[in-house]
Coordinates of C-alpha atoms in Angstrom, one line a residue:
M1 CA 89.9 1.3 25.0
L2 CA 91.7 1.1 21.7
P3 CA 90.9 3.7 19.1
G4 CA 89.8 1.0 16.6
A5 CA 87.4 -0.5 19.1
L6 CA 86.0 2.9 19.9
L7 CA 85.4 3.7 16.3
L8 CA 83.6 0.3 15.7
T9 CA 81.3 1.0 18.7
K10 CA 80.3 4.4 17.3
R11 CA 79.4 2.9 13.9
R12 CA 77.2 0.3 15.5
A13 CA 75.3 3.0 17.4
K14 CA 74.7 5.0 14.3
L15 CA 73.4 1.9 12.5
D16 CA 71.0 1.1 15.4
L17 CA 69.6 4.7 15.2
A18 CA 69.1 4.5 11.4
L19 CA 67.0 1.3 11.6
P20 CA 63.2 1.8 12.1
A21 CA 61.7 0.7 15.3
E22 CA 59.9 -2.7 15.1
K23 CA 56.2 -2.7 15.9
S24 CA 54.9 -5.2 18.4
P25 CA 52.7 -8.0 17.1
G26 CA 49.8 -6.8 19.3
M27 CA 49.6 -3.4 17.6
D28 CA 49.5 -5.0 14.1
A29 CA 46.6 -7.2 15.1
T30 CA 44.6 -4.5 16.9
E31 CA 44.6 -1.5 14.5
P32 CA 43.2 -3.2 11.3
S33 CA 40.5 -5.0 13.3
F34 CA 39.5 -1.8 15.0
S35 CA 39.3 0.2 11.8
G36 CA 37.5 -2.6 9.9
S37 CA 34.8 -3.0 12.6
T38 CA 34.3 0.7 12.7
E39 CA 33.9 0.9 9.0
V40 CA 31.4 -1.9 8.9
R41 CA 29.4 -0.3 11.7
I42 CA 29.3 3.0 9.9
R43 CA 28.1 1.4 6.7
K44 CA 25.3 -0.5 8.5
E45 CA 24.2 2.7 10.2
A46 CA 24.2 4.6 7.0
A47 CA 22.3 1.9 5.2
Q48 CA 19.7 1.8 7.9
A49 CA 19.3 5.6 7.9
F50 CA 18.9 5.7 4.2
S51 CA 16.3 2.9 4.4
V52 CA 14.3 4.6 7.1
V53 CA 14.3 8.0 5.4
G54 CA 13.4 6.4 2.1
L55 CA 10.4 4.6 3.7
I56 CA 9.3 7.8 5.3
S57 CA 9.5 9.6 2.0
I58 CA 7.5 6.9 0.2
G59 CA 4.9 6.9 3.0
L60 CA 4.6 10.7 2.8
G61 CA 4.0 10.5 -1.0
L62 CA 1.4 7.8 -0.6
V63 CA -0.4 9.9 2.1
M64 CA -0.5 12.9 -0.3
L65 CA -1.8 10.6 -3.1
V66 CA -4.5 9.0 -1.1
F67 CA -5.9 12.1 0.6
G68 CA -5.5 14.1 -2.6
S69 CA -7.7 11.6 -4.5
L70 CA -10.7 11.4 -2.1
P71 CA -13.6 11.1 -2.7
V72 CA -13.1 8.5 -5.5
R73 CA -15.2 9.0 -8.6
L74 CA -13.5 7.0 -11.4
L75 CA -15.8 8.1 -14.2
D76 CA -15.8 11.8 -13.3
P77 CA -13.4 13.9 -15.5
A78 CA -13.0 16.3 -12.6
W79 CA -11.8 13.5 -10.3
Q80 CA -9.5 12.2 -13.0
L81 CA -7.8 15.7 -13.1
Q82 CA -7.8 15.7 -9.3
F83 CA -6.1 12.3 -9.3
S84 CA -3.6 13.4 -11.9
G85 CA -2.6 16.4 -9.8
A86 CA -2.3 14.3 -6.7
L87 CA -0.1 11.7 -8.4
T88 CA 2.1 14.5 -9.9
G89 CA 2.4 16.2 -6.5
A90 CA 3.4 13.0 -4.8
G91 CA 5.9 12.0 -7.5
F92 CA 8.9 13.7 -6.0
S93 CA 8.5 12.1 -2.5
L94 CA 8.0 8.7 -4.1
L95 CA 11.0 9.1 -6.4
I96 CA 13.3 10.3 -3.6
G97 CA 12.2 7.5 -1.3
T98 CA 12.9 4.9 -4.1
L99 CA 16.4 6.4 -4.6
L100 CA 17.3 6.2 -0.9
I101 CA 16.1 2.6 -0.5
C102 CA 18.0 1.5 -3.6
T103 CA 21.1 3.3 -2.4
A104 CA 20.9 1.7 1.0
S105 CA 20.8 -1.8 -0.6
A106 CA 24.0 -0.9 -2.5
F107 CA 26.1 -0.5 0.7
P108 CA 28.4 -3.5 1.4
G109 CA 27.1 -5.8 4.0
A110 CA 23.4 -5.0 3.3
S111 CA 21.0 -7.7 4.6
Q112 CA 19.3 -10.2 2.3
P113 CA 15.8 -9.0 3.1
A114 CA 16.9 -5.5 2.0
H115 CA 17.9 -6.9 -1.4
G116 CA 14.5 -8.6 -1.7
N117 CA 12.7 -5.4 -0.9
V118 CA 14.6 -3.5 -3.5
K119 CA 13.8 -6.2 -6.1
L120 CA 10.1 -5.8 -5.3
L121 CA 10.4 -2.0 -5.4
R122 CA 12.1 -2.1 -8.8
N123 CA 9.3 -4.3 -10.2
I124 CA 6.7 -1.8 -8.9
C125 CA 8.7 1.1 -10.5
T126 CA 8.0 -0.5 -13.9
W127 CA 4.2 -0.1 -13.4
V128 CA 4.6 3.3 -11.8
A129 CA 6.6 4.6 -14.8
I130 CA 3.9 3.2 -17.2
L131 CA 1.2 4.9 -15.0
Y132 CA 2.9 8.3 -15.4
L133 CA 3.0 7.8 -19.2
V134 CA -0.6 6.8 -19.3
L135 CA -1.5 9.8 -17.2
I136 CA -0.5 12.3 -19.9
P137 CA -3.3 11.5 -22.4
V138 CA -5.8 10.8 -19.5
Q139 CA -5.4 14.3 -18.0
L140 CA -5.6 15.9 -21.5
Y141 CA -8.8 14.0 -22.2
A142 CA -10.3 14.8 -18.8
G143 CA -9.4 18.4 -19.1
M144 CA -11.2 18.7 -22.4
R145 CA -14.2 17.0 -20.9
V146 CA -14.3 19.4 -18.0
L147 CA -14.1 22.4 -20.4
Q148 CA -17.0 20.9 -22.4
Q149 CA -19.1 20.4 -19.3
K150 CA -18.6 24.0 -18.2
S151 CA -19.4 25.3 -21.7
S152 CA -22.6 23.2 -21.8
E153 CA -23.7 24.6 -18.4
E154 CA -23.1 28.1 -19.6
G155 CA -25.0 27.3 -22.8
R156 CA -28.0 26.1 -20.9
T157 CA -28.0 29.2 -18.8
Q158 CA -27.9 31.5 -21.8
A159 CA -30.7 29.4 -23.4
A160 CA -32.8 29.8 -20.3
W161 CA -32.3 33.6 -20.4
K162 CA -33.3 33.7 -24.1
K163 CA -36.4 31.7 -23.4
F164 CA -37.3 34.0 -20.5
K165 CA -36.8 37.0 -22.8
R166 CA -39.2 35.6 -25.4
Q167 CA -41.8 34.8 -22.8
L168 CA -41.4 38.3 -21.4
E169 CA -41.9 39.9 -24.8
A170 CA -45.0 37.7 -25.4
T171 CA -46.8 38.8 -22.3
S172 CA -49.9 40.9 -23.1
S173 CA -51.3 41.7 -19.7
E174 CA -50.2 42.6 -16.2
Q175 CA -51.4 39.3 -14.8
E176 CA -49.2 37.3 -17.3
L177 CA -46.2 39.5 -16.4
R178 CA -46.7 38.9 -12.7
A179 CA -47.1 35.1 -13.2
L180 CA -44.0 35.0 -15.3
L181 CA -41.8 36.9 -12.9
G182 CA -43.1 34.8 -10.0
K183 CA -41.9 31.6 -11.7
L184 CA -38.3 32.7 -11.7
T185 CA -35.7 31.0 -9.4
Q186 CA -35.5 34.2 -7.5
P187 CA -39.1 35.6 -7.9
I188 CA -39.6 39.3 -8.6
N189 CA -42.5 40.7 -6.6
L190 CA -44.1 43.7 -8.3
P191 CA -45.9 46.4 -6.3
P192 CA -49.7 45.9 -6.0
K193 CA -50.2 48.7 -8.5
L194 CA -47.9 49.7 -11.3
N195 CA -46.8 53.4 -11.3
Q196 CA -46.8 53.5 -15.1
P197 CA -48.7 52.0 -18.0
F198 CA -48.2 48.3 -18.6
L199 CA -46.5 48.7 -22.0
S200 CA -44.0 51.2 -20.6
F201 CA -43.3 49.0 -17.6
K202 CA -42.9 45.9 -19.9
Q203 CA -40.3 47.8 -22.1
T204 CA -38.4 48.7 -18.9
I205 CA -38.3 45.1 -17.8
V206 CA -37.2 43.8 -21.3
A207 CA -34.4 46.5 -21.4
Q208 CA -33.2 45.3 -17.9
A209 CA -33.3 41.7 -19.0
D210 CA -31.3 42.5 -22.2
S211 CA -28.7 44.4 -20.0
R212 CA -28.3 41.4 -17.6
F213 CA -28.2 38.9 -20.5
N214 CA -25.4 40.9 -22.3
A215 CA -23.5 41.1 -19.0
L216 CA -23.9 37.4 -18.5
V217 CA -22.6 36.7 -22.1
Y218 CA -19.6 38.9 -21.5
R219 CA -18.7 37.3 -18.2
T220 CA -19.2 33.8 -19.8
D221 CA -16.8 34.6 -22.6
Q222 CA -14.2 36.0 -20.2
A223 CA -14.5 32.9 -17.9
R224 CA -14.3 30.6 -20.9
S225 CA -11.1 32.2 -22.2
Q226 CA -9.5 32.2 -18.8
R227 CA -10.3 28.6 -18.2
L228 CA -8.8 27.7 -21.6
Q229 CA -5.6 29.6 -20.8
N230 CA -5.4 28.0 -17.3
F231 CA -6.0 24.5 -18.8
I232 CA -3.2 25.0 -21.4
G233 CA -0.7 26.1 -18.7
E234 CA -1.6 23.4 -16.2
A235 CA -1.8 20.7 -18.9
A236 CA 1.7 21.6 -20.2
N237 CA 3.1 21.7 -16.6
N238 CA 1.6 18.4 -15.6
C239 CA 2.5 16.6 -18.8
I240 CA 6.2 17.6 -18.5
K241 CA 6.2 16.6 -14.9
S242 CA 4.6 13.3 -15.7
L243 CA 7.1 12.6 -18.4
L244 CA 10.1 13.4 -16.1
F245 CA 8.7 11.2 -13.3
A246 CA 8.1 8.4 -15.8
A247 CA 11.8 8.7 -16.8
G248 CA 12.9 8.8 -13.2
F249 CA 11.0 5.7 -12.2
A250 CA 12.1 4.0 -15.4
A251 CA 15.7 4.4 -14.3
F252 CA 14.9 2.1 -11.3
A253 CA 12.5 -0.2 -13.1
Q254 CA 14.0 -3.7 -13.5
V255 CA 12.2 -7.0 -14.0
R256 CA 15.1 -9.3 -13.0
E257 CA 18.3 -8.5 -11.2
G258 CA 21.1 -7.9 -13.7
D259 CA 18.8 -7.0 -16.5
P260 CA 18.9 -3.4 -18.1
T261 CA 16.4 -1.0 -16.6
L262 CA 13.4 0.2 -18.5
L263 CA 15.1 3.5 -19.2
E264 CA 18.1 1.8 -20.6
K265 CA 15.9 -0.3 -22.9
A266 CA 14.1 2.8 -24.1
Q267 CA 17.4 4.5 -24.8
G268 CA 18.6 1.5 -26.6
L269 CA 15.4 1.3 -28.7
F270 CA 15.6 5.0 -29.7
G271 CA 19.3 4.7 -30.3
N272 CA 18.8 1.8 -32.7
K273 CA 16.2 3.8 -34.6
T274 CA 18.5 6.8 -34.9
R275 CA 21.3 4.6 -36.2
R276 CA 19.0 3.0 -38.8
R277 CA 17.9 6.4 -40.0
S278 CA 21.4 7.6 -40.3
R279 CA 22.4 4.5 -42.2
T280 CA 19.4 5.0 -44.5
V281 CA 20.3 8.6 -45.2

Protein backbone atom coordinates (compact mmCIF):
# COMPACT_ATOMS: atom_id res chain seq x y z
CA MET A 1 0.00 0.00 0.00
CA LEU A 2 1.18 3.51 -0.77
CA PRO A 3 2.13 5.75 2.13
CA GLY A 4 -0.53 8.31 1.17
CA ALA A 5 -3.29 5.73 1.15
CA LEU A 6 -2.12 4.39 4.54
CA LEU A 7 -2.20 7.88 6.07
CA LEU A 8 -5.75 8.50 4.72
CA THR A 9 -6.96 5.23 6.24
CA LYS A 10 -5.59 6.15 9.71
CA ARG A 11 -7.28 9.56 9.61
CA ARG A 12 -10.66 7.98 8.77
CA ALA A 13 -10.27 5.54 11.70
CA LYS A 14 -9.56 8.39 14.13
CA LEU A 15 -12.58 10.32 12.82
CA ASP A 16 -14.84 7.27 13.35
CA LEU A 17 -13.63 6.92 16.96
CA ALA A 18 -14.30 10.61 17.71
CA LEU A 19 -17.93 10.49 16.52
CA PRO A 20 -20.51 9.48 19.24
CA ALA A 21 -22.29 6.19 18.89
CA GLU A 22 -25.78 6.50 17.49
CA LYS A 23 -28.68 5.27 19.68
CA SER A 24 -31.18 2.92 18.25
CA PRO A 25 -34.71 4.19 17.70
CA GLY A 26 -36.02 1.54 20.10
CA MET A 27 -34.07 2.89 23.08
CA ASP A 28 -35.27 6.49 22.49
CA ALA A 29 -38.89 5.36 22.48
CA THR A 30 -38.64 3.07 25.50
CA GLU A 31 -36.79 5.13 28.13
CA PRO A 32 -39.02 8.26 28.20
CA SER A 33 -42.21 6.21 28.23
CA PHE A 34 -40.90 4.03 31.05
CA SER A 35 -39.81 6.97 33.20
CA GLY A 36 -43.05 8.88 32.48
CA SER A 37 -45.32 5.98 33.47
CA THR A 38 -43.32 5.41 36.66
CA GLU A 39 -43.58 9.06 37.63
CA VAL A 40 -47.35 9.09 37.05
CA ARG A 41 -47.78 5.93 39.12
CA ILE A 42 -45.74 7.36 41.99
CA ARG A 43 -47.79 10.56 41.97
CA LYS A 44 -51.06 8.64 42.03
CA GLU A 45 -49.87 6.44 44.90
CA ALA A 46 -48.66 9.49 46.86
CA ALA A 47 -51.96 11.30 46.29
CA GLN A 48 -53.92 8.24 47.40
CA ALA A 49 -51.76 7.82 50.51
CA PHE A 50 -52.17 11.50 51.44
CA SER A 51 -55.95 11.25 50.97
CA VAL A 52 -56.28 8.09 53.08
CA VAL A 53 -54.14 9.45 55.93
CA GLY A 54 -56.01 12.76 55.76
CA LEU A 55 -59.39 11.03 56.03
CA ILE A 56 -58.14 8.95 58.96
CA SER A 57 -56.88 12.08 60.71
CA ILE A 58 -60.20 13.89 60.21
CA GLY A 59 -62.09 10.81 61.39
CA LEU A 60 -59.93 10.61 64.51
CA GLY A 61 -60.62 14.28 65.25
CA LEU A 62 -64.38 13.80 64.83
CA VAL A 63 -64.34 10.77 67.15
CA MET A 64 -62.50 12.81 69.81
CA LEU A 65 -65.00 15.65 69.37
CA VAL A 66 -68.13 13.48 69.57
CA PHE A 67 -67.13 11.32 72.54
CA GLY A 68 -65.64 14.33 74.33
CA SER A 69 -68.98 16.18 74.09
CA LEU A 70 -71.27 13.45 75.44
CA PRO A 71 -73.75 13.73 77.10
CA VAL A 72 -75.08 16.80 75.31
CA ARG A 73 -76.50 19.61 77.48
CA LEU A 74 -76.58 22.72 75.33
CA LEU A 75 -77.69 25.19 78.03
CA ASP A 76 -75.34 23.92 80.72
CA PRO A 77 -72.23 26.14 81.11
CA ALA A 78 -70.22 23.13 82.27
CA TRP A 79 -71.09 21.28 79.03
CA GLN A 80 -70.18 24.37 76.99
CA LEU A 81 -66.73 24.30 78.59
CA GLN A 82 -66.55 20.56 77.94
CA PHE A 83 -67.43 21.05 74.27
CA SER A 84 -64.88 23.86 73.95
CA GLY A 85 -62.17 21.60 75.35
CA ALA A 86 -63.19 18.73 73.05
CA LEU A 87 -63.18 20.97 69.96
CA THR A 88 -59.81 22.42 70.91
CA GLY A 89 -58.39 18.94 71.52
CA ALA A 90 -59.62 17.68 68.14
CA GLY A 91 -58.43 20.75 66.24
CA PHE A 92 -54.94 19.47 65.46
CA SER A 93 -56.16 16.21 63.90
CA LEU A 94 -58.81 18.04 61.87
CA LEU A 95 -56.30 20.60 60.64
CA ILE A 96 -53.66 18.01 59.66
CA GLY A 97 -56.28 15.93 57.85
CA THR A 98 -57.44 18.97 55.90
CA LEU A 99 -53.85 19.78 54.93
CA LEU A 100 -53.19 16.24 53.67
CA ILE A 101 -56.37 16.06 51.60
CA CYS A 102 -55.76 19.47 50.01
CA THR A 103 -52.16 18.46 49.28
CA ALA A 104 -53.32 15.22 47.64
CA SER A 105 -55.61 17.13 45.28
CA ALA A 106 -52.69 19.35 44.21
CA PHE A 107 -50.78 16.40 42.72
CA PRO A 108 -50.84 16.34 38.88
CA GLY A 109 -53.32 13.83 37.57
CA ALA A 110 -55.64 13.94 40.61
CA SER A 111 -59.14 12.65 39.85
CA GLN A 112 -62.12 14.95 39.37
CA PRO A 113 -63.98 13.61 42.45
CA ALA A 114 -60.93 14.49 44.55
CA HIS A 115 -61.16 18.12 43.41
CA GLY A 116 -64.89 18.11 44.24
CA ASN A 117 -64.21 16.79 47.74
CA VAL A 118 -61.57 19.44 48.33
CA LYS A 119 -63.97 22.16 47.19
CA LEU A 120 -66.56 20.95 49.72
CA LEU A 121 -63.89 20.69 52.40
CA ARG A 122 -62.77 24.26 51.78
CA ASN A 123 -66.36 25.47 52.17
CA ILE A 124 -66.66 23.60 55.46
CA CYS A 125 -63.39 25.14 56.65
CA THR A 126 -65.04 28.56 56.45
CA TRP A 127 -67.65 27.58 59.04
CA VAL A 128 -65.10 25.76 61.18
CA ALA A 129 -62.88 28.85 61.31
CA ILE A 130 -65.89 30.97 62.34
CA LEU A 131 -66.80 28.36 64.97
CA TYR A 132 -63.35 28.58 66.54
CA LEU A 133 -63.63 32.37 66.68
CA VAL A 134 -67.09 32.20 68.28
CA LEU A 135 -65.73 29.65 70.73
CA ILE A 136 -63.51 32.27 72.41
CA PRO A 137 -66.28 34.43 73.97
CA VAL A 138 -68.48 31.38 74.58
CA GLN A 139 -65.91 29.60 76.74
CA LEU A 140 -65.12 32.81 78.64
CA TYR A 141 -68.81 33.35 79.40
CA ALA A 142 -69.35 29.70 80.31
CA GLY A 143 -66.32 29.73 82.60
CA MET A 144 -67.62 32.77 84.47
CA ARG A 145 -71.02 31.10 84.83
CA VAL A 146 -69.44 27.98 86.29
CA LEU A 147 -67.46 30.06 88.78
CA GLN A 148 -70.64 31.87 89.81
CA GLN A 149 -72.50 28.59 90.27
CA LYS A 150 -69.74 27.20 92.49
CA SER A 151 -69.67 30.42 94.52
CA SER A 152 -73.47 30.29 94.93
CA GLU A 153 -73.32 26.70 96.18
CA GLU A 154 -70.62 27.59 98.68
CA GLY A 155 -72.62 30.65 99.77
CA ARG A 156 -75.69 28.48 100.41
CA THR A 157 -73.59 26.07 102.45
CA GLN A 158 -72.21 28.88 104.59
CA ALA A 159 -75.69 30.34 105.02
CA ALA A 160 -76.94 26.94 106.21
CA TRP A 161 -74.12 26.76 108.76
CA LYS A 162 -74.95 30.26 110.04
CA LYS A 163 -78.62 29.33 110.36
CA PHE A 164 -77.71 26.17 112.29
CA LYS A 165 -75.48 28.18 114.63
CA ARG A 166 -78.29 30.65 115.39
CA GLN A 167 -80.71 27.80 116.07
CA LEU A 168 -78.13 26.12 118.26
CA GLU A 169 -77.59 29.27 120.31
CA ALA A 170 -81.38 29.70 120.64
CA THR A 171 -81.96 26.28 122.23
CA SER A 172 -82.96 26.52 125.87
CA SER A 173 -83.41 22.89 126.83
CA GLU A 174 -81.89 19.49 126.28
CA GLN A 175 -84.94 18.32 124.30
CA GLU A 176 -84.62 21.21 121.83
CA LEU A 177 -80.91 20.50 121.42
CA ARG A 178 -81.53 16.80 120.72
CA ALA A 179 -84.28 17.64 118.21
CA LEU A 180 -82.03 20.15 116.41
CA LEU A 181 -79.07 17.78 116.18
CA GLY A 182 -81.37 15.02 114.93
CA LYS A 183 -82.53 17.15 111.96
CA LEU A 184 -79.04 17.46 110.49
CA THR A 185 -78.11 15.76 107.22
CA GLN A 186 -75.85 13.53 109.30
CA PRO A 187 -77.70 13.38 112.63
CA ILE A 188 -75.68 13.59 115.87
CA ASN A 189 -76.96 11.14 118.47
CA LEU A 190 -76.33 12.33 122.00
CA PRO A 191 -75.93 9.88 124.88
CA PRO A 192 -79.12 9.18 126.88
CA LYS A 193 -77.76 11.24 129.77
CA LEU A 194 -75.42 14.21 129.49
CA ASN A 195 -72.27 14.00 131.61
CA GLN A 196 -72.29 17.76 132.26
CA PRO A 197 -74.82 20.56 132.76
CA PHE A 198 -76.84 21.59 129.72
CA LEU A 199 -75.35 25.12 129.42
CA SER A 200 -71.78 23.80 129.54
CA PHE A 201 -72.59 21.11 126.97
CA LYS A 202 -74.31 23.71 124.76
CA GLN A 203 -71.25 25.99 124.87
CA THR A 204 -69.05 23.05 123.86
CA ILE A 205 -71.32 22.27 120.90
CA VAL A 206 -71.36 25.95 119.81
CA ALA A 207 -67.53 26.14 120.03
CA GLN A 208 -67.21 23.02 117.86
CA ALA A 209 -69.68 24.46 115.37
CA ASP A 210 -67.67 27.71 115.20
CA SER A 211 -64.46 25.76 114.62
CA ARG A 212 -65.98 23.71 111.81
CA PHE A 213 -67.54 26.80 110.24
CA ASN A 214 -64.23 28.69 110.27
CA ALA A 215 -62.48 25.68 108.71
CA LEU A 216 -65.23 25.55 106.05
CA VAL A 217 -64.79 29.26 105.26
CA TYR A 218 -61.02 28.83 104.96
CA ARG A 219 -61.33 25.82 102.63
CA THR A 220 -63.95 27.67 100.58
CA ASP A 221 -61.70 30.70 100.12
CA GLN A 222 -58.75 28.51 99.14
CA ALA A 223 -60.85 26.53 96.64
CA ARG A 224 -62.30 29.72 95.17
CA SER A 225 -58.87 31.24 94.66
CA GLN A 226 -57.54 28.02 93.12
CA ARG A 227 -60.52 27.78 90.75
CA LEU A 228 -59.99 31.35 89.61
CA GLN A 229 -56.30 30.74 88.91
CA ASN A 230 -57.07 27.53 87.02
CA PHE A 231 -59.78 29.27 85.01
CA ILE A 232 -57.47 32.12 83.99
CA GLY A 233 -54.75 29.70 82.87
CA GLU A 234 -57.11 27.36 80.99
CA ALA A 235 -59.04 30.23 79.42
CA ALA A 236 -55.86 31.86 78.12
CA ASN A 237 -54.59 28.51 76.80
CA ASN A 238 -57.87 27.60 75.07
CA CYS A 239 -58.38 31.10 73.63
CA ILE A 240 -54.91 31.16 72.08
CA LYS A 241 -55.41 27.65 70.66
CA SER A 242 -58.83 28.58 69.28
CA LEU A 243 -57.38 31.67 67.62
CA LEU A 244 -54.55 29.65 66.04
CA PHE A 245 -56.93 26.94 64.81
CA ALA A 246 -59.23 29.60 63.39
CA ALA A 247 -56.29 31.06 61.45
CA GLY A 248 -55.27 27.58 60.29
CA PHE A 249 -58.70 26.68 58.92
CA ALA A 250 -59.09 30.18 57.47
CA ALA A 251 -55.99 29.45 55.37
CA PHE A 252 -57.98 26.66 53.63
CA ALA A 253 -61.40 28.36 53.67
CA GLN A 254 -62.49 29.25 50.16
CA VAL A 255 -65.99 29.89 48.82
CA ARG A 256 -65.19 29.45 45.11
CA GLU A 257 -62.14 28.01 43.42
CA GLY A 258 -59.70 30.74 42.51
CA ASP A 259 -61.01 33.17 45.13
CA PRO A 260 -58.72 34.33 47.95
CA THR A 261 -58.95 32.34 51.16
CA LEU A 262 -60.60 33.69 54.28
CA LEU A 263 -57.18 34.32 55.83
CA GLU A 264 -56.03 36.28 52.79
CA LYS A 265 -59.18 38.39 52.95
CA ALA A 266 -58.57 39.10 56.64
CA GLN A 267 -54.94 39.99 55.97
CA GLY A 268 -55.99 42.29 53.16
CA LEU A 269 -58.62 43.94 55.38
CA PHE A 270 -56.17 44.60 58.22
CA GLY A 271 -53.52 45.66 55.73
CA ASN A 272 -55.84 48.27 54.24
CA LYS A 273 -56.64 49.60 57.72
CA THR A 274 -52.94 49.89 58.54
CA ARG A 275 -52.28 51.77 55.31
CA ARG A 276 -55.15 54.15 55.97
CA ARG A 277 -53.84 54.90 59.46
CA SER A 278 -50.32 55.49 58.16
CA ARG A 279 -51.64 57.87 55.50
CA THR A 280 -53.73 59.71 58.11
CA VAL A 281 -50.73 60.14 60.39
